[in-house]
Amino acid sequence: MERVSTLERAIRTVLIVLVLVFFLFPIFWIVLMSFQNNDQILRIPPSILFEPTLANYTTLLTGKLQTTAGNLDIAFLKNLGNSLLLSTGSVILSLILGVPAAYAFARFKFRLGENIAFTLLSFRFAPPLLVLLPLSLYFKQLGLTDSYFGLIWIYQLICLPLILWIVRGYFEDVSPDIEHAYRVAGHSWWTTFRKIAIPLARPGIAAAGLLAFIFAWNNFVFALILASADKQPVTVGALAFVTASGIQYGQIAAAIVLSVMPTLLLALYAQRYLVEGLSLGAVKG
Amino acid sequence: MASLLLDNVTKIYRPRGKAPVEAVKRVTLDVKDGEIVALLGSSGCGKTSMLRMIAGFEDVTEGAIKIDGKEIHRLAPAERDVAMAFEGYSLYPPLKVRENIGFALLRQRGAGADIEARVKEVASLLEIGDILDRYPSLISAGQQQRTSLARALIRRAPVSLLDEPMSQLEPQLRAILRARLKDYLIAHKMTTVFVTHDQTEAVALADRIAVMEKGELQQFGTPDEIKTSPTNLFVASFIGEPPMNIFAGEVSPVSGGVAVRGFGPDGTSAFALKAPGLELDASRRVQIGIRPHLIRTGTGASDATGRVITNHWLGDQSHISFDIGGCTVVGVTDQPIAARAGDALPVGFPLRAIHLFDPETGNALAHGLDRAP
Ligand SMILES: Nc1ncnc2c1ncn2[C@@H]1O[C@H](COP(=O)(O)OP(=O)(O)OP(=O)(O)O)[C@@H](O)[C@H]1O
Ligand SMILES: [Mg+2]
């Protein structure tokens, strides 16, 4: 009996380690790369032993890239700031628009409601490259090209459907009678929405917000076409590391490490709401 | 503390892509100030729909609802000043039982400091004083139901709506709480409409009972009226346990009264009674209803002879079923009867036990043969 469970535990440990290695190894390797120079990275066979250097990070932070073909200015920090601004802005905008809309779609059955909800979702089906040409023409006409406002507007098309559909499911899982009980005690619709409906859907809102943030953060083509250098996010900014004298793998790795940070921190922060969701789930309705 | 009037209220649900459901049909219900009314009826007959319209979670398709003479059916739920205990409890999961009960009072003027005292009061009334600091997910269904009931009672609202408030409790506890609930409602003069499937509960708690079927109000009267003079076959067979015996029959004029004949399944006469003091011009067909509790057996009973089919002593009463000319008649006695299946017993139908109904409409023609058919 005891032996079986020891064996079982051993097997389980091995399996978990395998899974972790599978998922985490690329990240681990990138972190290692970010402390090496290009020669060390490209050496064959690759080795885990090297003399770590902070050069990649200092390059990124000072914005001066030295290559054999000369000095280049890179705007990595500016890109990082843009990414933060664009992603946060579009997620906040989408939450403000999407959460009440999700509530409406969940609670009220109105004419064409289902069609509208589906249309919003269908924004996600359109291949970005197909939308880009008409979009950039419109942006020129409206004078939105190369503005944060225009970019956030477009990013919001990525976030809104996601938030709408995820949060809607959470609202639908909460029995309307919980809200009714609060309203009959003398509270207005608006207070009930704020005090009862939103807190009960908070895990869903956290999950949807996080997911939307990741999608917005990772977007590439919209910003590439619709914005010029000083408005571009890190995804586009990383192109600068492909230089005339070769690809700067070390800096790319360091840039990846830095640009994963915000998402990682946000995920850690959102985690408590996600876990809260699991424990609340038992008593819906 | 307020009167409640439902004036010709109709509710039609129109689910998308499905046929409309007429859940409540032209119901008029006049509840007096401080009165306790039970809604009784089979599942799906529209009881919850009525309460939800009064509370304001469903709009009224036609008709009006008035509290103290003031139309309220277009107001927001918050402005109606009614309290409601929900069929599905609907407790707020992140709050403890104590806060769930208390939050109903937060908006009430002047409640302020004594919220805590009032929570304690209703909690001990409903025997949930020991779980006040637990979360709704960690208490039993019966405790959740009492918490939900407490949340409605603590308000002492002018009109309280209780949807099956004690359906989850065991009979002993239910009996205790029923008595306490009644005292509480009377002490605070709370006008109350409650839904129940338990006739004992309806009779014990309510001043008047509204019997509903298929969205229509069948009868609205005191428990005694409902029992002794049901307005139609539905009410007659719905109220009472075991249910009323119903047979096809005929009444015809005889000298000095009417003769009542019950038919067996083959259409032949199964038993006959004479009811003196009634007048009738011509014979007519009827449905005869006989209350099991009023049927007599043994010495002194002489209306018919019944062959015993079953005889069960339930500890406080006997249920005996007889075969009388092909009709199965159930009778109840409060003494054990020494009779076995197959025995023949004399059976008596006191006039009080007999109700006559129109076979087409089902409406009552006479009760206890005290009125002319
Ligand atoms: N939102 C709704 N949409 C469509 N039909 C509904 C809706 N709510 C209730 N109904 C229908 O209306 C009728 C009455 O329902 P209601 O809930 O009032 O019954 P009830 O008397 O409370 O039953 P129970 O004793 O089972 O609680 C039922 O036929 C039900 O299917
Ligand atoms: Mg119901």
XYZ file of C-alpha atoms and ligand atoms in Angstrom:
690
model
C 0.000 0.000 0.000
C 2.642 2.453 1.150
C 4.963 1.451 -1.675
C 2.293 1.969 -4.308
C 1.621 5.467 -3.125
C 5.359 6.274 -3.070
C 5.656 5.036 -6.628
C 2.592 6.998 -7.576
C 4.021 10.117 -6.002
C 7.316 9.634 -7.836
C 5.589 9.223 -11.174
C 3.451 12.253 -10.521
C 6.510 14.345 -9.676
C 8.294 13.247 -12.815
C 5.289 14.081 -14.958
C 4.873 17.493 -13.379
C 8.550 18.251 -13.922
C 8.247 17.206 -17.565
C 5.287 19.485 -18.108
C 7.014 22.383 -16.372
C 10.202 21.901 -18.373
C 8.198 21.766 -21.564
C 6.438 25.045 -20.850
C 9.101 26.920 -18.966
C 12.248 25.939 -20.840
C 11.845 28.492 -23.653
C 11.350 31.229 -21.079
C 14.320 30.007 -19.086
C 16.461 29.973 -22.240
C 15.403 33.477 -23.157
C 16.311 34.732 -19.715
C 19.733 33.137 -20.138
C 20.097 34.658 -23.585
C 19.362 38.105 -22.273
C 22.598 37.926 -20.237
C 24.805 36.848 -23.148
C 26.275 38.660 -26.105
C 25.572 37.648 -29.677
C 28.747 35.533 -29.979
C 27.956 33.521 -26.884
C 24.401 32.977 -28.062
C 25.392 31.819 -31.538
C 28.224 29.531 -30.441
C 27.894 25.885 -31.393
C 27.306 23.769 -29.414
C 25.314 26.030 -27.124
C 26.417 26.054 -23.522
C 24.762 26.923 -20.293
C 28.074 28.215 -18.951
C 28.992 31.774 -19.815
C 30.072 35.014 -18.308
C 26.866 37.021 -17.767
C 26.732 40.542 -19.102
C 24.264 43.329 -18.427
C 25.111 45.014 -21.742
C 21.832 44.065 -23.336
C 19.842 45.690 -20.589
C 21.948 48.836 -20.495
C 21.542 49.168 -24.248
C 17.792 48.975 -23.920
C 17.659 51.386 -21.028
C 20.015 53.965 -22.537
C 18.607 53.554 -26.026
C 22.038 53.461 -27.719
C 22.602 50.378 -29.819
C 26.230 49.872 -30.892
C 26.756 47.619 -33.875
C 29.681 47.035 -36.170
C 27.876 49.192 -38.745
C 27.669 52.149 -36.395
C 25.496 53.540 -33.581
C 21.732 53.301 -33.693
C 19.089 54.960 -31.534
C 16.431 52.618 -30.299
C 13.307 53.744 -28.486
C 12.644 50.640 -26.465
C 11.506 52.409 -23.306
C 9.277 54.656 -25.348
C 7.815 51.563 -27.026
C 7.242 49.938 -23.663
C 5.435 53.042 -22.453
C 3.315 53.061 -25.606
C 2.424 49.417 -25.094
C 1.357 50.132 -21.541
C -0.692 53.148 -22.536
C -2.386 51.466 -25.483
C -3.182 48.199 -23.705
C -4.313 49.761 -20.446
C -6.323 52.411 -22.249
C -8.108 49.979 -24.483
C -8.821 47.497 -21.674
C -10.245 50.220 -19.433
C -12.344 51.598 -22.268
C -13.575 48.109 -23.124
C -14.433 47.387 -19.490
C -16.411 50.609 -19.214
C -18.314 49.781 -22.395
C -18.336 46.015 -22.176
C -19.389 45.236 -18.603
C -22.700 47.141 -18.708
C -23.311 45.778 -22.208
C -22.619 42.234 -21.001
C -25.091 42.799 -18.174
C -27.715 44.007 -20.613
C -27.211 41.020 -22.906
C -27.390 38.631 -19.946
C -30.435 40.100 -18.214
C -32.667 41.618 -20.842
C -33.992 39.916 -23.901
C -34.462 42.612 -26.491
C -35.103 42.646 -30.195
C -31.988 41.799 -32.223
C -30.058 41.428 -28.945
C -28.539 38.120 -29.946
C -27.631 39.494 -33.385
C -25.896 42.520 -31.939
C -23.910 40.363 -29.521
C -22.864 38.092 -32.351
C -21.924 40.971 -34.604
C -19.623 42.258 -31.877
C -18.038 38.828 -31.598
C -17.634 38.604 -35.360
C -15.140 41.510 -35.221
C -12.772 38.859 -33.980
C -13.297 36.725 -37.079
C -12.132 39.328 -39.575
C -8.499 38.787 -40.626
C -6.694 41.971 -39.546
C -4.837 42.250 -42.830
C -8.137 42.447 -44.669
C -9.436 45.245 -42.470
C -6.203 47.205 -42.470
C -6.371 48.821 -45.870
C -9.869 50.342 -45.495
C -9.019 51.225 -41.909
C -5.903 53.142 -42.820
C -7.861 55.033 -45.493
C -10.529 55.984 -42.972
C -7.876 56.951 -40.475
C -6.300 59.304 -43.014
C -9.680 60.912 -43.717
C -10.544 61.272 -40.058
C -7.085 62.464 -39.159
C -6.631 59.619 -36.694
C -3.459 58.183 -38.207
C -0.645 58.108 -35.716
C -2.719 59.143 -32.701
C -3.096 57.302 -29.411
C -6.821 57.859 -29.601
C -7.100 56.113 -32.956
C -4.961 53.201 -31.832
C -6.887 52.705 -28.611
C -10.062 52.782 -30.629
C -8.789 49.967 -32.834
C -7.334 47.975 -29.923
C -10.694 48.258 -28.247
C -12.174 46.246 -31.123
C -9.926 43.411 -29.988
C -10.785 43.728 -26.286
C -14.475 44.535 -26.289
C -15.881 41.307 -27.801
C -13.702 39.243 -25.504
C -14.843 41.070 -22.381
C -18.439 41.170 -23.502
C -18.737 37.445 -24.072
C -16.800 36.250 -21.058
C -18.470 38.603 -18.569
C -21.891 37.941 -20.014
C -21.527 34.270 -19.088
C -20.716 35.229 -15.512
C -23.732 37.506 -15.222
C -25.935 34.759 -16.612
C -24.714 32.379 -13.914
C -25.859 34.686 -11.122
C -29.518 34.244 -10.282
C -31.406 37.482 -10.989
C -33.301 36.910 -7.755
C -30.191 37.810 -5.756
C -30.437 41.237 -7.317
C -34.194 41.257 -6.876
C -33.804 40.578 -3.168
C -31.569 43.634 -2.923
C -33.845 45.833 -4.988
C -36.981 44.933 -3.076
C -35.189 46.063 0.084
C -35.297 49.587 -1.305
C -32.222 49.888 -3.491
C -32.209 51.379 -6.962
C -31.250 49.519 -10.085
C -27.924 51.328 -10.279
C -26.897 50.570 -6.689
C -27.847 46.949 -7.199
C -25.741 46.762 -10.327
C -22.749 48.249 -8.517
C -23.097 46.508 -5.166
C -24.399 43.073 -6.186
C -24.023 42.303 -9.874
C -20.470 43.598 -10.422
C -18.908 41.995 -7.325
C -20.496 38.646 -8.170
C -19.103 38.800 -11.698
C -15.697 40.082 -10.538
C -13.776 36.849 -11.274
C -15.107 36.948 -14.807
C -14.266 40.599 -15.187
C -10.727 39.939 -13.912
C -10.232 37.006 -16.265
C -11.629 38.847 -19.260
C -9.649 41.982 -18.486
C -6.415 40.022 -18.183
C -7.030 38.137 -21.398
C -7.941 41.314 -23.247
C -4.786 42.970 -21.927
C -2.650 40.109 -23.252
C -4.321 40.238 -26.653
C -3.874 43.992 -26.866
C -0.277 43.769 -25.662
C 0.637 41.192 -28.282
C -0.978 43.001 -31.182
C 1.390 43.779 -34.020
C -0.100 44.615 -37.419
C -2.520 47.369 -36.430
C 0.189 49.398 -34.765
C 2.684 48.628 -37.534
C 0.478 50.205 -40.188
C -1.520 52.801 -38.288
C 1.176 54.397 -36.164
C 4.553 55.975 -36.743
C 7.707 55.293 -34.763
C 6.975 57.335 -31.661
C 3.538 55.769 -31.056
C 4.544 52.169 -31.667
C 4.355 49.428 -29.009
C 7.150 46.963 -28.160
C 5.902 44.353 -30.605
C 6.658 46.685 -33.471
C 9.635 48.315 -31.777
C 11.417 44.951 -31.596
C 11.926 45.181 -35.363
C 14.695 47.692 -34.621
C 16.898 44.859 -33.396
C 17.101 43.469 -36.906
C 19.947 45.697 -38.020
C 22.169 45.962 -41.049
C 24.948 44.177 -39.198
C 22.799 41.259 -38.055
C 20.070 40.323 -35.628
C 20.701 41.407 -32.032
C 19.562 38.253 -30.256
C 20.780 39.343 -26.861
C 18.827 42.586 -26.934
C 15.763 40.841 -28.280
C 15.896 38.429 -25.363
C 16.311 41.256 -22.878
C 13.456 43.134 -24.531
C 11.242 40.064 -24.254
C 12.054 39.691 -20.580
C 11.223 43.331 -19.919
C 8.059 43.356 -21.964
C 6.679 40.199 -20.367
C 6.950 41.863 -16.960
C 3.808 44.042 -17.034
C 1.587 41.164 -18.134
C 3.136 38.906 -15.536
C 2.558 41.422 -12.764
C -0.998 41.994 -13.880
C -1.641 38.249 -13.941
C -0.265 37.885 -10.409
C -2.471 40.741 -9.260
C -5.598 39.413 -11.005
C -4.999 35.967 -9.594
C -6.706 36.662 -6.268
C -9.908 37.604 -8.053
C -9.685 34.535 -10.230
C -9.300 32.305 -7.185
C -12.144 34.105 -5.442
C -14.210 33.087 -8.437
C -13.522 29.428 -7.834
C -14.681 29.555 -4.239
C -17.803 31.567 -5.036
C -18.787 29.214 -7.804
C -20.254 26.717 -5.361
C -23.173 28.898 -4.382
C -24.357 30.581 -7.493
C -28.109 30.982 -7.652
C -50.019 47.465 7.842
C -51.482 47.973 4.377
C -54.201 46.557 2.214
C -53.405 44.899 -1.087
C -55.660 44.694 -4.096
C -55.102 42.738 -7.272
C -57.628 44.032 -9.751
C -58.267 41.788 -12.745
C -54.597 40.976 -13.067
C -53.395 39.027 -16.090
C -49.844 37.886 -16.786
C -48.803 36.637 -20.189
C -45.208 35.534 -20.694
C -43.997 35.845 -24.238
C -40.858 33.754 -24.499
C -38.947 34.478 -27.699
C -39.732 32.051 -30.466
C -42.252 30.139 -28.347
C -45.977 30.320 -27.807
C -47.076 32.854 -25.167
C -47.901 31.438 -21.722
C -50.904 32.863 -19.901
C -49.688 32.288 -16.365
C -52.250 34.378 -14.474
C -55.750 35.010 -15.819
C -57.911 37.921 -14.637
C -57.285 37.337 -10.947
C -58.962 39.650 -8.485
C -57.803 39.347 -4.906
C -58.684 41.758 -2.130
C -56.371 41.353 0.848
C -57.336 43.330 3.913
C -54.976 45.240 6.145
C -53.125 42.814 8.401
C -54.618 39.764 6.751
C -52.625 36.583 6.122
C -53.483 34.958 2.823
C -52.304 31.590 1.512
C -51.962 30.870 -2.198
C -52.646 27.227 -2.786
C -52.535 25.410 -6.088
C -50.760 22.779 -8.105
C -47.258 23.354 -9.459
C -47.146 25.782 -12.370
C -50.514 27.398 -11.680
C -49.078 30.899 -11.449
C -48.493 31.472 -7.720
C -44.910 32.670 -8.026
C -45.894 34.802 -11.017
C -48.467 36.609 -8.862
C -45.946 37.353 -6.121
C -43.369 38.555 -8.635
C -45.861 40.940 -10.151
C -46.689 42.355 -6.720
C -42.986 42.761 -5.918
C -42.273 44.280 -9.320
C -39.978 41.781 -11.029
C -42.518 40.998 -13.724
C -44.735 43.555 -15.324
C -48.487 43.209 -15.224
C -49.877 42.415 -18.669
C -53.350 43.682 -17.798
C -55.097 44.949 -14.707
C -53.831 46.873 -11.709
C -52.211 46.222 -8.339
C -52.903 48.621 -5.507
C -51.425 48.936 -2.048
C -53.558 51.048 0.277
C -55.554 52.153 -2.744
C -52.499 53.474 -4.568
C -51.564 51.928 -7.890
C -48.085 50.476 -7.581
C -47.711 48.142 -10.524
C -45.702 50.653 -12.520
C -43.317 51.605 -9.728
C -39.778 50.244 -9.347
C -39.512 47.397 -6.819
C -37.661 49.690 -4.417
C -40.594 52.089 -4.245
C -43.281 49.535 -3.476
C -42.287 48.836 0.091
C -42.888 45.100 -0.040
C -40.656 42.364 1.359
C -40.191 39.040 -0.366
C -38.766 35.635 0.483
C -37.795 33.875 -2.718
C -38.580 30.318 -3.725
C -34.872 29.824 -4.542
C -33.602 31.637 -1.368
C -31.338 33.950 -3.413
C -28.874 34.691 -0.647
C -25.917 36.890 -1.427
C -22.887 34.527 -1.381
C -20.122 36.936 -0.248
C -22.045 37.990 2.864
C -22.476 36.084 6.104
C -25.927 34.978 7.168
C -26.025 37.876 9.648
C -25.282 40.441 6.929
C -27.644 38.797 4.494
C -30.473 39.256 6.970
C -29.334 42.716 8.029
C -28.808 44.298 4.636
C -32.550 44.296 4.045
C -32.806 46.862 6.835
C -30.038 49.211 5.715
C -32.375 51.375 3.710
C -35.065 51.504 6.358
C -35.271 54.839 8.122
C -34.652 54.778 11.835
C -33.513 51.172 11.866
C -29.908 52.227 12.487
C -28.733 50.975 15.835
C -31.243 48.221 16.420
C -30.391 46.268 13.251
C -28.259 43.943 15.336
C -31.054 43.418 17.859
C -33.611 42.747 15.175
C -31.357 40.288 13.382
C -30.985 38.421 16.663
C -34.722 38.480 17.200
C -35.733 36.948 13.845
C -32.785 34.570 13.931
C -33.862 33.095 17.233
C -37.463 33.089 16.048
C -36.430 30.891 13.120
C -33.808 28.857 15.038
C -30.837 30.093 13.026
C -29.151 32.063 15.805
C -26.165 29.701 15.810
C -25.257 30.053 12.135
C -25.257 33.835 11.856
C -21.525 33.964 11.200
C -21.442 31.386 8.449
C -21.549 31.918 4.724
C -24.567 30.827 2.685
C -22.558 28.191 0.824
C -21.750 26.419 4.080
C -25.244 25.958 5.481
C -27.966 23.446 4.634
C -30.849 24.105 2.274
C -33.279 24.365 5.177
C -31.038 26.907 6.893
C -30.704 28.877 3.666
C -34.453 28.917 3.361
C -34.883 30.217 6.895
C -32.231 32.862 6.280
C -34.141 33.996 3.244
C -37.365 34.028 5.272
C -35.637 36.003 8.029
C -34.480 38.563 5.487
C -38.099 39.162 4.515
C -39.529 39.114 8.045
C -37.007 41.508 9.559
C -38.302 44.299 7.353
C -41.812 44.222 8.868
C -42.851 45.646 5.532
C -46.430 46.762 4.921
C -46.833 43.844 2.525
C -44.786 40.632 2.819
C -44.641 38.003 0.106
C -43.364 34.580 1.118
C -42.849 32.018 -1.631
C -42.937 28.539 -0.098
C -41.200 29.809 3.050
C -40.876 26.486 4.867
C -40.958 23.811 2.182
C -37.477 22.484 3.085
C -38.093 21.898 6.782
C -39.026 18.714 8.582
C -42.622 18.538 9.862
C -41.754 19.015 13.566
C -39.722 22.183 13.017
C -42.245 23.413 10.500
C -45.034 23.082 13.058
C -43.062 25.038 15.666
C -42.014 27.785 13.262
C -45.501 28.011 11.836
C -46.890 28.997 15.219
C -44.086 31.501 15.869
C -44.408 32.947 12.391
C -48.115 33.484 12.898
C -47.555 35.272 16.219
C -44.889 37.461 14.638
C -47.065 38.399 11.657
C -50.003 39.226 13.898
C -47.896 41.139 16.435
C -46.536 43.413 13.707
C -49.852 43.579 11.811
C -48.081 42.420 8.661
C -50.229 41.945 5.596
C -48.870 38.698 4.165
C -49.358 36.621 1.053
C -47.613 33.267 1.186
C -47.407 30.340 -1.191
C -47.550 26.798 0.080
C -48.153 23.266 -1.098
C -49.020 22.150 2.399
C -52.717 22.359 3.181
C -52.145 22.008 6.904
C -49.866 25.018 6.741
C -52.388 27.020 4.737
C -55.173 26.217 7.184
C -53.021 26.849 10.246
C -51.503 30.156 9.141
C -53.949 31.839 6.832
C -57.000 33.949 7.526
C -58.106 33.267 3.988
C -56.957 30.843 1.323
C -56.860 31.537 -2.412
C -57.036 28.349 -4.439
C -55.635 28.644 -7.954
C -55.543 26.376 -10.951
C -54.135 27.007 -14.428
C -53.726 30.707 -13.692
C -57.299 31.201 -12.565
C -58.498 31.957 -9.067
C -60.897 29.177 -8.162
C -61.987 30.289 -4.733
C -60.960 32.819 -2.122
C -62.317 32.211 1.341
C -61.651 31.213 4.919
C -60.240 27.726 5.472
C -63.643 26.675 6.732
C -65.484 27.995 3.673
C -63.037 26.283 1.359
C -63.583 22.998 3.115
C -67.340 23.054 3.639
C -68.435 24.880 0.511
C -65.949 24.416 -2.339
C -67.130 26.405 -5.353
C -66.293 23.749 -7.882
C -65.014 20.227 -8.453
C -61.396 21.369 -8.604
C -61.390 22.989 -5.183
C -63.394 20.093 -3.766
C -60.935 17.478 -4.943
C -57.808 19.602 -4.328
C -58.533 20.318 -0.661
C -58.598 17.503 1.847
C -56.511 14.428 2.439
C -57.512 11.827 1.376
C -59.306 13.654 -1.445
C -63.054 13.778 -1.832
C -64.773 10.761 -3.410
C -66.386 11.805 -6.692
C -69.048 9.854 -8.612
C -71.407 10.441 -11.458
C -75.006 10.489 -10.241
C -78.502 11.795 -10.534
C -80.901 13.749 -8.363
C -84.626 13.472 -8.818
C -87.664 14.898 -7.030
C -89.546 12.645 -4.628
C -92.285 13.503 -2.212
C -90.879 15.596 0.651
C -87.357 16.041 -0.757
C -84.977 14.730 -3.402
C -83.457 11.355 -4.036
C -79.736 11.152 -4.789
C -78.434 8.173 -6.699
C -74.820 7.355 -7.356
C -73.855 5.344 -10.416
C -71.201 2.691 -10.671
C -68.752 2.600 -13.568
C -71.235 0.531 -15.622
C -73.923 3.199 -15.241
C -76.161 1.212 -12.910
C -77.297 2.568 -9.594
C -74.731 1.910 -6.849
C -76.306 3.618 -3.853
C -79.250 5.854 -3.053
C -79.960 8.500 -0.421
C -82.916 10.588 0.460
C -82.474 14.236 1.256
C -85.537 15.690 2.897
C -86.578 19.323 2.757
C -85.385 20.064 -0.772
C -87.430 20.840 -3.852
C -86.614 20.070 -7.455
C -88.780 20.247 -10.604
C -87.100 17.641 -12.750
C -84.358 15.061 -12.486
C -80.866 16.083 -13.479
C -77.461 14.541 -13.722
C -74.821 15.612 -11.189
C -71.361 14.817 -9.894
C -71.560 13.687 -6.299
C -68.708 14.463 -3.944
C -68.407 12.733 -0.568
C -65.896 13.803 2.103
C -64.034 10.744 3.404
C -63.807 12.116 6.941
C -67.585 12.340 7.307
C -68.405 8.837 6.077
C -69.804 6.563 8.827
C -69.384 2.837 9.069
C -70.771 0.103 11.277
C -73.842 0.243 13.469
C -76.292 3.003 12.676
C -75.040 3.391 9.139
C -77.531 2.228 6.592
C -77.196 4.058 3.292
C -75.323 1.305 1.515
C -73.383 -1.856 2.054
C -69.705 -1.712 1.213
C -67.275 -4.541 0.600
C -63.973 -3.697 2.235
C -61.074 -3.530 -0.238
C -58.339 -2.238 2.072
C -58.198 -1.176 5.694
C -55.125 0.684 6.980
C -54.666 1.937 10.534
C -52.272 4.905 10.304
C -51.716 5.340 14.014
C -54.313 8.033 14.528
C -56.894 7.235 11.865
C -58.046 4.430 9.589
C -58.299 4.714 5.841
C -60.786 2.186 4.551
C -61.718 1.747 0.940
C -65.012 0.114 0.065
C -66.498 -1.270 -3.075
C -70.090 -0.070 -3.277
C -71.831 -1.324 -6.407
C -68.631 -0.968 -8.414
C -67.686 2.472 -7.006
C -64.558 2.737 -4.875
C -65.282 4.893 -1.838
C -62.604 5.941 0.651
C -63.621 6.606 4.223
C -61.689 7.777 7.287
C -62.474 6.854 10.864
C -60.632 7.911 13.990
C -61.021 4.482 15.580
C -59.471 1.266 14.279
C -62.090 -0.885 12.559
C -61.906 -4.651 12.821
C -62.667 -5.469 9.226
C -60.686 -7.404 6.665
C -60.693 -7.260 2.907
C -63.830 -8.903 1.609
C -65.962 -8.188 4.689
C -69.263 -6.415 4.131
C -69.894 -3.321 6.258
C -72.852 -0.980 6.460
C -71.845 2.504 5.262
C -73.547 5.791 6.030
C -73.310 9.089 4.151
C -74.441 11.911 6.428
C -75.951 14.744 4.411
C -73.126 17.005 5.586
C -70.637 14.853 3.691
C -72.383 15.270 0.354
C -71.656 17.937 -2.270
C -73.322 18.178 -5.674
C -71.673 19.614 -8.772
C -72.771 20.370 -12.296
C -71.257 17.672 -14.535
C -70.598 20.112 -17.404
C -69.172 23.184 -15.701
C -67.962 21.556 -12.501
C -69.533 24.355 -10.463
C -71.090 23.530 -7.119
C -74.861 23.094 -6.997
C -75.311 22.311 -3.317
C -73.194 21.644 -0.235
C -74.155 19.234 2.479
C -77.511 19.276 0.730
C -78.336 22.422 2.636
C -79.235 24.309 -0.510
C -81.584 23.408 -3.335
C -79.853 22.016 -6.391
N -40.123 33.754 -17.327
C -41.052 32.914 -17.818
N -41.190 32.754 -19.145
C -42.135 31.938 -19.650
N -42.985 31.207 -18.913
C -42.904 31.316 -17.578
C -41.928 32.166 -16.953
N -42.071 32.059 -15.617
C -43.085 31.190 -15.416
N -43.591 30.736 -16.586
C -44.715 29.810 -16.757
O -45.834 30.361 -16.101
C -46.556 29.365 -15.408
C -46.674 29.722 -13.931
O -45.397 29.691 -13.326
P -45.182 29.999 -11.789
O -43.734 29.990 -11.532
O -45.928 31.225 -11.433
O -45.856 28.723 -11.111
P -45.993 28.344 -9.571
O -47.456 28.296 -9.285
O -45.181 29.242 -8.722
O -45.405 26.859 -9.542
P -44.573 26.107 -8.391
O -45.566 25.687 -7.368
O -43.982 24.946 -9.109
O -43.552 27.063 -7.869
C -45.820 28.057 -15.652
O -46.486 27.373 -16.684
C -44.450 28.488 -16.087
O -43.913 27.554 -16.988
Mg -43.552 28.934 -7.516
